Amino acid sequence: MTEETDATPVTERTPLVELDDVSKYYGNIRALEGVSLEVHAGEISCVLGDNGAGKSTLIKIIAGLHRHDAGAFRIEGEDAKLGSPREALDRGIATVYQDLAVVPLMPVWRNFFLGSEPTKGVGPFKRMDVDLMRETTRAELLRMGIDLRDVDQPIGTLSGGERQCVAIARAVYFGAKVLVLDEPTAALGVKQSGVVLKYVAAARDAGLGVVLITHNPHHAYLVGNRFVLLKRGTMSGSYTRDEISLDDLTREMAGGSELDDLRHELERR
């Protein structure tokens, strides 16, 4: 006699992370309502929306900062309510925020291992293994195609795009299965944005599931497999790449029918 279970059987197509009709409220304020999202290994799921659309709340739920109030949040088919970012990391979810949690005056290798420094020696002779950290940082960045001049240079001397790329390589090295990127190209120019998107694609090709939060449909369409559009805390659309063109995605992002109404109103005036 076999024991029945409510757990969802894990298959190759089971999402690494799945939000199903998720809602979040702060008192009487609706931050998210009825939002669904799937994140698969080797794919990039893009979440698009203007300021106030609910993107930050969505990130905080996936990253373990806040718990959802309704709906289902699943990690590899298992219902989850994360209690902290550390718990999210333990489940393989790494989040890289727009402002990047780095110490500008510390060298690149020190930031790469910040909070997870390997040591050598025992007792009073125990100390950080600096040589290992230097060599590992250099090797892991090269493996992602990032060739820095010197890993001893302060990370604050790198460009914004280079710092984003170091953060992506760090997440890959420490075993992330899901990488959540909060507006990684928002403050970057065209060339630096292209560099970051190249390494986002490299993380995808390494088998990670990537959540790309952005307000730029052109950047999203360059790398995305799935697209979720948020507006005032609700979903205004959900598409796979073969269901929507860049022009239609841009139009939806710009307001769709609301934009048409505005055009007619301006023409009358």
PDB file of C-alpha atoms in Angstrom:
ATOM      1  CA  MET A   1       0.000   0.000   0.000  1.00  0.00           C
ATOM      2  CA  THR A   2       1.454   3.350  -1.031  1.00  0.00           C
ATOM      3  CA  GLU A   3       1.008   6.573   0.874  1.00  0.00           C
ATOM      4  CA  GLU A   4      -0.685   9.381  -1.048  1.00  0.00           C
ATOM      5  CA  THR A   5       0.990  12.772  -1.139  1.00  0.00           C
ATOM      6  CA  ASP A   6      -0.057  16.273  -2.192  1.00  0.00           C
ATOM      7  CA  ALA A   7       3.408  17.158  -3.454  1.00  0.00           C
ATOM      8  CA  THR A   8       3.652  17.974  -7.145  1.00  0.00           C
ATOM      9  CA  PRO A   9       5.825  15.388  -8.936  1.00  0.00           C
ATOM     10  CA  VAL A  10       9.027  17.013 -10.212  1.00  0.00           C
ATOM     11  CA  THR A  11       9.651  16.619 -13.952  1.00  0.00           C
ATOM     12  CA  GLU A  12      12.042  18.231 -16.411  1.00  0.00           C
ATOM     13  CA  ARG A  13       9.389  20.859 -17.152  1.00  0.00           C
ATOM     14  CA  THR A  14       8.600  21.636 -13.520  1.00  0.00           C
ATOM     15  CA  PRO A  15       9.399  25.342 -13.037  1.00  0.00           C
ATOM     16  CA  LEU A  16      12.293  26.149 -10.733  1.00  0.00           C
ATOM     17  CA  VAL A  17      10.077  28.903  -9.319  1.00  0.00           C
ATOM     18  CA  GLU A  18       6.356  29.356  -9.872  1.00  0.00           C
ATOM     19  CA  LEU A  19       3.978  32.049  -8.656  1.00  0.00           C
ATOM     20  CA  ASP A  20       0.334  31.127  -9.137  1.00  0.00           C
ATOM     21  CA  ASP A  21      -2.249  33.881  -8.624  1.00  0.00           C
ATOM     22  CA  VAL A  22      -0.107  35.499  -5.912  1.00  0.00           C
ATOM     23  CA  SER A  23      -1.309  38.582  -3.997  1.00  0.00           C
ATOM     24  CA  LYS A  24       0.307  40.840  -1.416  1.00  0.00           C
ATOM     25  CA  TYR A  25      -1.357  43.505   0.727  1.00  0.00           C
ATOM     26  CA  TYR A  26       0.027  46.108   3.107  1.00  0.00           C
ATOM     27  CA  GLY A  27      -2.989  46.953   5.216  1.00  0.00           C
ATOM     28  CA  ASN A  28      -5.563  48.359   2.789  1.00  0.00           C
ATOM     29  CA  ILE A  29      -2.972  48.870   0.061  1.00  0.00           C
ATOM     30  CA  ARG A  30      -2.909  46.327  -2.761  1.00  0.00           C
ATOM     31  CA  ALA A  31       0.707  45.870  -3.837  1.00  0.00           C
ATOM     32  CA  LEU A  32       0.119  42.731  -5.949  1.00  0.00           C
ATOM     33  CA  GLU A  33      -3.027  40.882  -6.912  1.00  0.00           C
ATOM     34  CA  GLY A  34      -3.415  37.725  -8.976  1.00  0.00           C
ATOM     35  CA  VAL A  35       0.101  37.640 -10.426  1.00  0.00           C
ATOM     36  CA  SER A  36       1.443  34.436 -12.002  1.00  0.00           C
ATOM     37  CA  LEU A  37       4.990  33.716 -13.188  1.00  0.00           C
ATOM     38  CA  GLU A  38       7.006  30.669 -14.246  1.00  0.00           C
ATOM     39  CA  VAL A  39      10.799  30.455 -14.171  1.00  0.00           C
ATOM     40  CA  HIS A  40      12.344  27.475 -15.987  1.00  0.00           C
ATOM     41  CA  ALA A  41      15.936  26.262 -16.084  1.00  0.00           C
ATOM     42  CA  GLY A  42      17.794  27.671 -19.076  1.00  0.00           C
ATOM     43  CA  GLU A  43      15.189  30.372 -19.690  1.00  0.00           C
ATOM     44  CA  ILE A  44      14.783  34.078 -18.959  1.00  0.00           C
ATOM     45  CA  SER A  45      11.432  35.287 -17.638  1.00  0.00           C
ATOM     46  CA  CYS A  46      11.083  39.059 -17.997  1.00  0.00           C
ATOM     47  CA  VAL A  47       8.857  41.121 -15.712  1.00  0.00           C
ATOM     48  CA  LEU A  48       8.033  44.508 -17.217  1.00  0.00           C
ATOM     49  CA  GLY A  49       6.285  47.495 -15.720  1.00  0.00           C
ATOM     50  CA  ASP A  50       6.599  51.180 -14.930  1.00  0.00           C
ATOM     51  CA  ASN A  51       7.358  52.585 -11.480  1.00  0.00           C
ATOM     52  CA  GLY A  52       4.664  51.516  -9.024  1.00  0.00           C
ATOM     53  CA  ALA A  53       3.631  48.517 -11.123  1.00  0.00           C
ATOM     54  CA  GLY A  54       4.541  46.017  -8.375  1.00  0.00           C
ATOM     55  CA  LYS A  55       7.938  44.824  -9.611  1.00  0.00           C
ATOM     56  CA  SER A  56       9.701  45.530  -6.292  1.00  0.00           C
ATOM     57  CA  THR A  57       7.064  43.628  -4.320  1.00  0.00           C
ATOM     58  CA  LEU A  58       7.399  40.669  -6.661  1.00  0.00           C
ATOM     59  CA  ILE A  59      11.179  40.653  -6.154  1.00  0.00           C
ATOM     60  CA  LYS A  60      10.783  40.766  -2.366  1.00  0.00           C
ATOM     61  CA  ILE A  61       8.469  37.734  -2.380  1.00  0.00           C
ATOM     62  CA  ILE A  62      10.819  35.651  -4.535  1.00  0.00           C
ATOM     63  CA  ALA A  63      13.870  36.821  -2.535  1.00  0.00           C
ATOM     64  CA  GLY A  64      12.326  35.883   0.822  1.00  0.00           C
ATOM     65  CA  LEU A  65      11.992  39.427   2.178  1.00  0.00           C
ATOM     66  CA  HIS A  66       8.171  39.337   2.259  1.00  0.00           C
ATOM     67  CA  ARG A  67       5.624  36.530   2.346  1.00  0.00           C
ATOM     68  CA  HIS A  68       2.694  36.488  -0.032  1.00  0.00           C
ATOM     69  CA  ASP A  69      -0.835  36.753   1.391  1.00  0.00           C
ATOM     70  CA  ALA A  70      -2.727  34.693  -1.190  1.00  0.00           C
ATOM     71  CA  GLY A  71      -2.045  32.319  -4.046  1.00  0.00           C
ATOM     72  CA  ALA A  72       0.750  29.753  -4.304  1.00  0.00           C
ATOM     73  CA  PHE A  73       4.533  30.163  -4.390  1.00  0.00           C
ATOM     74  CA  ARG A  74       6.354  26.989  -5.403  1.00  0.00           C
ATOM     75  CA  ILE A  75      10.036  26.116  -5.616  1.00  0.00           C
ATOM     76  CA  GLU A  76      10.657  23.065  -7.835  1.00  0.00           C
ATOM     77  CA  GLY A  77       7.031  22.024  -7.390  1.00  0.00           C
ATOM     78  CA  GLU A  78       7.005  22.361  -3.599  1.00  0.00           C
ATOM     79  CA  ASP A  79       4.858  24.975  -1.845  1.00  0.00           C
ATOM     80  CA  ALA A  80       7.092  27.509  -0.097  1.00  0.00           C
ATOM     81  CA  LYS A  81       6.839  30.502   2.217  1.00  0.00           C
ATOM     82  CA  LEU A  82      10.336  31.864   2.599  1.00  0.00           C
ATOM     83  CA  GLY A  83      11.188  33.507   5.899  1.00  0.00           C
ATOM     84  CA  SER A  84      14.364  35.356   4.938  1.00  0.00           C
ATOM     85  CA  PRO A  85      16.790  36.054   2.069  1.00  0.00           C
ATOM     86  CA  ARG A  86      19.163  33.491   3.618  1.00  0.00           C
ATOM     87  CA  GLU A  87      16.442  30.857   3.296  1.00  0.00           C
ATOM     88  CA  ALA A  88      15.982  31.860  -0.347  1.00  0.00           C
ATOM     89  CA  LEU A  89      19.733  31.501  -0.932  1.00  0.00           C
ATOM     90  CA  ASP A  90      19.667  28.073   0.701  1.00  0.00           C
ATOM     91  CA  ARG A  91      16.941  27.107  -1.790  1.00  0.00           C
ATOM     92  CA  GLY A  92      19.074  28.336  -4.706  1.00  0.00           C
ATOM     93  CA  ILE A  93      17.513  31.772  -5.292  1.00  0.00           C
ATOM     94  CA  ALA A  94      20.008  34.653  -5.590  1.00  0.00           C
ATOM     95  CA  THR A  95      18.894  38.254  -6.049  1.00  0.00           C
ATOM     96  CA  VAL A  96      21.075  41.007  -7.512  1.00  0.00           C
ATOM     97  CA  TYR A  97      19.594  44.392  -6.674  1.00  0.00           C
ATOM     98  CA  GLN A  98      19.981  47.513  -8.775  1.00  0.00           C
ATOM     99  CA  ASP A  99      22.113  49.277  -6.152  1.00  0.00           C
ATOM    100  CA  LEU A 100      24.387  46.201  -5.702  1.00  0.00           C
ATOM    101  CA  ALA A 101      25.504  45.235  -2.189  1.00  0.00           C
ATOM    102  CA  VAL A 102      29.230  45.879  -2.659  1.00  0.00           C
ATOM    103  CA  VAL A 103      31.930  47.671  -0.667  1.00  0.00           C
ATOM    104  CA  PRO A 104      33.428  50.119  -3.218  1.00  0.00           C
ATOM    105  CA  LEU A 105      36.885  50.406  -1.625  1.00  0.00           C
ATOM    106  CA  MET A 106      37.389  46.642  -1.249  1.00  0.00           C
ATOM    107  CA  PRO A 107      39.034  44.689  -4.099  1.00  0.00           C
ATOM    108  CA  VAL A 108      36.986  42.685  -6.564  1.00  0.00           C
ATOM    109  CA  TRP A 109      37.980  39.316  -5.033  1.00  0.00           C
ATOM    110  CA  ARG A 110      36.967  40.477  -1.550  1.00  0.00           C
ATOM    111  CA  ASN A 111      33.528  41.529  -2.777  1.00  0.00           C
ATOM    112  CA  PHE A 112      33.167  38.285  -4.724  1.00  0.00           C
ATOM    113  CA  PHE A 113      33.420  36.275  -1.483  1.00  0.00           C
ATOM    114  CA  LEU A 114      31.883  38.864   0.863  1.00  0.00           C
ATOM    115  CA  GLY A 115      30.179  36.981   3.706  1.00  0.00           C
ATOM    116  CA  SER A 116      31.374  33.571   2.481  1.00  0.00           C
ATOM    117  CA  GLU A 117      35.150  33.832   2.857  1.00  0.00           C
ATOM    118  CA  PRO A 118      37.109  30.531   2.798  1.00  0.00           C
ATOM    119  CA  THR A 119      39.728  30.122   5.527  1.00  0.00           C
ATOM    120  CA  LYS A 120      42.853  28.095   6.162  1.00  0.00           C
ATOM    121  CA  GLY A 121      44.700  27.131   9.325  1.00  0.00           C
ATOM    122  CA  VAL A 122      43.204  26.208  12.692  1.00  0.00           C
ATOM    123  CA  GLY A 123      42.688  27.839  16.060  1.00  0.00           C
ATOM    124  CA  PRO A 124      44.560  31.134  16.542  1.00  0.00           C
ATOM    125  CA  PHE A 125      46.268  30.598  13.159  1.00  0.00           C
ATOM    126  CA  LYS A 126      42.990  30.535  11.242  1.00  0.00           C
ATOM    127  CA  ARG A 127      42.850  33.224   8.549  1.00  0.00           C
ATOM    128  CA  MET A 128      41.242  34.023   5.228  1.00  0.00           C
ATOM    129  CA  ASP A 129      42.632  32.122   2.270  1.00  0.00           C
ATOM    130  CA  VAL A 130      43.426  35.180   0.170  1.00  0.00           C
ATOM    131  CA  ASP A 131      45.300  33.304  -2.565  1.00  0.00           C
ATOM    132  CA  LEU A 132      42.365  30.942  -3.083  1.00  0.00           C
ATOM    133  CA  MET A 133      39.918  33.837  -3.251  1.00  0.00           C
ATOM    134  CA  ARG A 134      42.036  35.714  -5.793  1.00  0.00           C
ATOM    135  CA  GLU A 135      42.521  32.694  -8.059  1.00  0.00           C
ATOM    136  CA  THR A 136      38.888  31.564  -7.786  1.00  0.00           C
ATOM    137  CA  THR A 137      37.560  35.041  -8.557  1.00  0.00           C
ATOM    138  CA  ARG A 138      39.815  35.367 -11.601  1.00  0.00           C
ATOM    139  CA  ALA A 139      38.904  31.867 -12.866  1.00  0.00           C
ATOM    140  CA  GLU A 140      35.143  32.261 -12.342  1.00  0.00           C
ATOM    141  CA  LEU A 141      35.040  35.633 -14.051  1.00  0.00           C
ATOM    142  CA  LEU A 142      36.979  34.217 -17.004  1.00  0.00           C
ATOM    143  CA  ARG A 143      34.606  31.247 -17.160  1.00  0.00           C
ATOM    144  CA  MET A 144      31.750  33.715 -17.639  1.00  0.00           C
ATOM    145  CA  GLY A 145      33.815  35.552 -20.256  1.00  0.00           C
ATOM    146  CA  ILE A 146      34.689  38.481 -17.971  1.00  0.00           C
ATOM    147  CA  ASP A 147      38.365  39.412 -18.357  1.00  0.00           C
ATOM    148  CA  LEU A 148      39.180  42.008 -15.690  1.00  0.00           C
ATOM    149  CA  ARG A 149      42.527  43.763 -15.721  1.00  0.00           C
ATOM    150  CA  ASP A 150      43.170  43.056 -12.032  1.00  0.00           C
ATOM    151  CA  VAL A 151      40.987  41.414  -9.372  1.00  0.00           C
ATOM    152  CA  ASP A 152      42.925  43.408  -6.753  1.00  0.00           C
ATOM    153  CA  GLN A 153      41.490  46.702  -7.970  1.00  0.00           C
ATOM    154  CA  PRO A 154      38.699  48.255  -5.845  1.00  0.00           C
ATOM    155  CA  ILE A 155      35.325  47.210  -7.204  1.00  0.00           C
ATOM    156  CA  GLY A 156      34.275  50.857  -7.097  1.00  0.00           C
ATOM    157  CA  THR A 157      36.658  51.558  -9.994  1.00  0.00           C
ATOM    158  CA  LEU A 158      34.693  49.240 -12.296  1.00  0.00           C
ATOM    159  CA  SER A 159      31.932  50.495 -14.541  1.00  0.00           C
ATOM    160  CA  GLY A 160      28.322  49.850 -13.586  1.00  0.00           C
ATOM    161  CA  GLY A 161      28.074  47.104 -16.185  1.00  0.00           C
ATOM    162  CA  GLU A 162      31.230  45.390 -14.943  1.00  0.00           C
ATOM    163  CA  ARG A 163      29.951  45.430 -11.342  1.00  0.00           C
ATOM    164  CA  GLN A 164      26.698  43.846 -12.479  1.00  0.00           C
ATOM    165  CA  CYS A 165      28.671  41.139 -14.298  1.00  0.00           C
ATOM    166  CA  VAL A 166      30.746  40.370 -11.178  1.00  0.00           C
ATOM    167  CA  ALA A 167      27.514  39.983  -9.190  1.00  0.00           C
ATOM    168  CA  ILE A 168      26.114  37.579 -11.803  1.00  0.00           C
ATOM    169  CA  ALA A 169      29.318  35.478 -11.817  1.00  0.00           C
ATOM    170  CA  ARG A 170      29.264  35.385  -8.004  1.00  0.00           C
ATOM    171  CA  ALA A 171      25.696  34.039  -7.949  1.00  0.00           C
ATOM    172  CA  VAL A 172      26.582  31.349 -10.504  1.00  0.00           C
ATOM    173  CA  TYR A 173      29.676  30.294  -8.514  1.00  0.00           C
ATOM    174  CA  PHE A 174      27.775  29.955  -5.242  1.00  0.00           C
ATOM    175  CA  GLY A 175      25.301  27.540  -6.773  1.00  0.00           C
ATOM    176  CA  ALA A 176      22.262  29.642  -7.597  1.00  0.00           C
ATOM    177  CA  LYS A 177      19.559  27.867  -9.570  1.00  0.00           C
ATOM    178  CA  VAL A 178      17.453  31.000  -9.974  1.00  0.00           C
ATOM    179  CA  LEU A 179      18.943  34.455 -10.555  1.00  0.00           C
ATOM    180  CA  VAL A 180      16.712  37.500  -9.977  1.00  0.00           C
ATOM    181  CA  LEU A 181      18.054  40.698 -11.561  1.00  0.00           C
ATOM    182  CA  ASP A 182      16.526  44.012 -10.495  1.00  0.00           C
ATOM    183  CA  GLU A 183      16.735  46.511 -13.381  1.00  0.00           C
ATOM    184  CA  PRO A 184      20.372  45.619 -14.195  1.00  0.00           C
ATOM    185  CA  THR A 185      20.528  47.999 -17.189  1.00  0.00           C
ATOM    186  CA  ALA A 186      18.496  50.901 -15.775  1.00  0.00           C
ATOM    187  CA  ALA A 187      21.411  53.282 -15.141  1.00  0.00           C
ATOM    188  CA  LEU A 188      23.633  52.109 -18.016  1.00  0.00           C
ATOM    189  CA  GLY A 189      24.318  53.354 -21.515  1.00  0.00           C
ATOM    190  CA  VAL A 190      23.753  51.317 -24.666  1.00  0.00           C
ATOM    191  CA  LYS A 191      27.196  49.693 -24.746  1.00  0.00           C
ATOM    192  CA  GLN A 192      27.273  48.771 -21.042  1.00  0.00           C
ATOM    193  CA  SER A 193      23.691  47.466 -21.244  1.00  0.00           C
ATOM    194  CA  GLY A 194      24.775  45.187 -24.068  1.00  0.00           C
ATOM    195  CA  VAL A 195      27.641  43.846 -21.931  1.00  0.00           C
ATOM    196  CA  VAL A 196      25.281  43.056 -19.039  1.00  0.00           C
ATOM    197  CA  LEU A 197      22.716  41.382 -21.307  1.00  0.00           C
ATOM    198  CA  LYS A 198      25.488  39.192 -22.724  1.00  0.00           C
ATOM    199  CA  TYR A 199      26.268  37.873 -19.236  1.00  0.00           C
ATOM    200  CA  VAL A 200      22.577  37.490 -18.417  1.00  0.00           C
ATOM    201  CA  ALA A 201      22.389  35.219 -21.472  1.00  0.00           C
ATOM    202  CA  ALA A 202      25.527  33.409 -20.262  1.00  0.00           C
ATOM    203  CA  ALA A 203      23.796  32.659 -16.941  1.00  0.00           C
ATOM    204  CA  ARG A 204      20.817  31.308 -18.882  1.00  0.00           C
ATOM    205  CA  ASP A 205      23.103  29.146 -21.016  1.00  0.00           C
ATOM    206  CA  ALA A 206      24.721  27.814 -17.821  1.00  0.00           C
ATOM    207  CA  GLY A 207      21.312  26.324 -16.960  1.00  0.00           C
ATOM    208  CA  LEU A 208      20.022  28.918 -14.501  1.00  0.00           C
ATOM    209  CA  GLY A 209      16.481  30.208 -14.494  1.00  0.00           C
ATOM    210  CA  VAL A 210      16.661  34.003 -14.733  1.00  0.00           C
ATOM    211  CA  VAL A 211      14.088  36.597 -13.693  1.00  0.00           C
ATOM    212  CA  LEU A 212      14.877  39.879 -15.445  1.00  0.00           C
ATOM    213  CA  ILE A 213      13.046  42.873 -13.978  1.00  0.00           C
ATOM    214  CA  THR A 214      13.037  45.783 -16.411  1.00  0.00           C
ATOM    215  CA  HIS A 215      11.029  48.645 -17.855  1.00  0.00           C
ATOM    216  CA  ASN A 216      12.792  48.368 -21.228  1.00  0.00           C
ATOM    217  CA  PRO A 217      10.947  46.086 -23.692  1.00  0.00           C
ATOM    218  CA  HIS A 218      13.844  46.208 -26.181  1.00  0.00           C
ATOM    219  CA  HIS A 219      16.281  44.786 -23.608  1.00  0.00           C
ATOM    220  CA  ALA A 220      13.704  42.204 -22.505  1.00  0.00           C
ATOM    221  CA  TYR A 221      13.003  40.995 -26.041  1.00  0.00           C
ATOM    222  CA  LEU A 222      16.696  40.587 -26.847  1.00  0.00           C
ATOM    223  CA  VAL A 223      17.076  37.803 -24.271  1.00  0.00           C
ATOM    224  CA  GLY A 224      13.642  36.860 -22.923  1.00  0.00           C
ATOM    225  CA  ASN A 225      11.690  33.620 -23.308  1.00  0.00           C
ATOM    226  CA  ARG A 226       8.639  34.665 -21.262  1.00  0.00           C
ATOM    227  CA  PHE A 227       7.146  38.088 -20.569  1.00  0.00           C
ATOM    228  CA  VAL A 228       4.878  39.191 -17.731  1.00  0.00           C
ATOM    229  CA  LEU A 229       3.547  42.757 -17.805  1.00  0.00           C
ATOM    230  CA  LEU A 230       2.519  44.428 -14.555  1.00  0.00           C
ATOM    231  CA  LYS A 231       0.344  47.497 -14.153  1.00  0.00           C
ATOM    232  CA  ARG A 232      -0.683  48.912 -10.767  1.00  0.00           C
ATOM    233  CA  GLY A 233      -0.062  45.616  -9.038  1.00  0.00           C
ATOM    234  CA  THR A 234      -1.979  43.397 -11.461  1.00  0.00           C
ATOM    235  CA  MET A 235      -1.033  41.458 -14.585  1.00  0.00           C
ATOM    236  CA  SER A 236      -1.836  43.238 -17.826  1.00  0.00           C
ATOM    237  CA  GLY A 237      -0.401  40.426 -19.941  1.00  0.00           C
ATOM    238  CA  SER A 238       1.567  37.173 -19.952  1.00  0.00           C
ATOM    239  CA  TYR A 239       3.223  35.838 -23.115  1.00  0.00           C
ATOM    240  CA  THR A 240       5.833  33.432 -24.393  1.00  0.00           C
ATOM    241  CA  ARG A 241       8.251  34.694 -27.032  1.00  0.00           C
ATOM    242  CA  ASP A 242       6.369  33.084 -29.915  1.00  0.00           C
ATOM    243  CA  GLU A 243       3.108  34.721 -28.802  1.00  0.00           C
ATOM    244  CA  ILE A 244       4.187  38.363 -29.055  1.00  0.00           C
ATOM    245  CA  SER A 245       6.396  40.525 -31.267  1.00  0.00           C
ATOM    246  CA  LEU A 246       8.690  43.296 -30.084  1.00  0.00           C
ATOM    247  CA  ASP A 247       6.342  45.916 -31.548  1.00  0.00           C
ATOM    248  CA  ASP A 248       3.358  44.468 -29.689  1.00  0.00           C
ATOM    249  CA  LEU A 249       5.365  44.126 -26.459  1.00  0.00           C
ATOM    250  CA  THR A 250       6.471  47.761 -26.745  1.00  0.00           C
ATOM    251  CA  ARG A 251       2.890  48.848 -27.440  1.00  0.00           C
ATOM    252  CA  GLU A 252       1.569  46.897 -24.427  1.00  0.00           C
ATOM    253  CA  MET A 253       4.291  48.386 -22.255  1.00  0.00           C
ATOM    254  CA  ALA A 254       3.464  51.888 -23.488  1.00  0.00           C
ATOM    255  CA  GLY A 255      -0.204  51.555 -22.582  1.00  0.00           C
ATOM    256  CA  GLY A 256      -1.851  49.804 -25.534  1.00  0.00           C
ATOM    257  CA  SER A 257      -5.469  50.936 -25.911  1.00  0.00           C
ATOM    258  CA  GLU A 258      -4.911  53.778 -23.430  1.00  0.00           C
ATOM    259  CA  LEU A 259      -2.260  55.154 -25.779  1.00  0.00           C
ATOM    260  CA  ASP A 260      -4.742  54.983 -28.690  1.00  0.00           C
ATOM    261  CA  ASP A 261      -7.352  56.854 -26.641  1.00  0.00           C
ATOM    262  CA  LEU A 262      -4.796  59.532 -25.792  1.00  0.00           C
ATOM    263  CA  ARG A 263      -3.817  59.859 -29.453  1.00  0.00           C
ATOM    264  CA  HIS A 264      -7.457  60.373 -30.495  1.00  0.00           C
ATOM    265  CA  GLU A 265      -7.972  62.918 -27.732  1.00  0.00           C
ATOM    266  CA  LEU A 266      -4.890  64.897 -28.749  1.00  0.00           C
ATOM    267  CA  GLU A 267      -5.907  64.817 -32.405  1.00  0.00           C
ATOM    268  CA  ARG A 268      -9.342  66.260 -31.569  1.00  0.00           C
ATOM    269  CA  ARG A 269      -7.742  69.082 -29.652  1.00  0.00           C
TER     270      ARG A 269
END
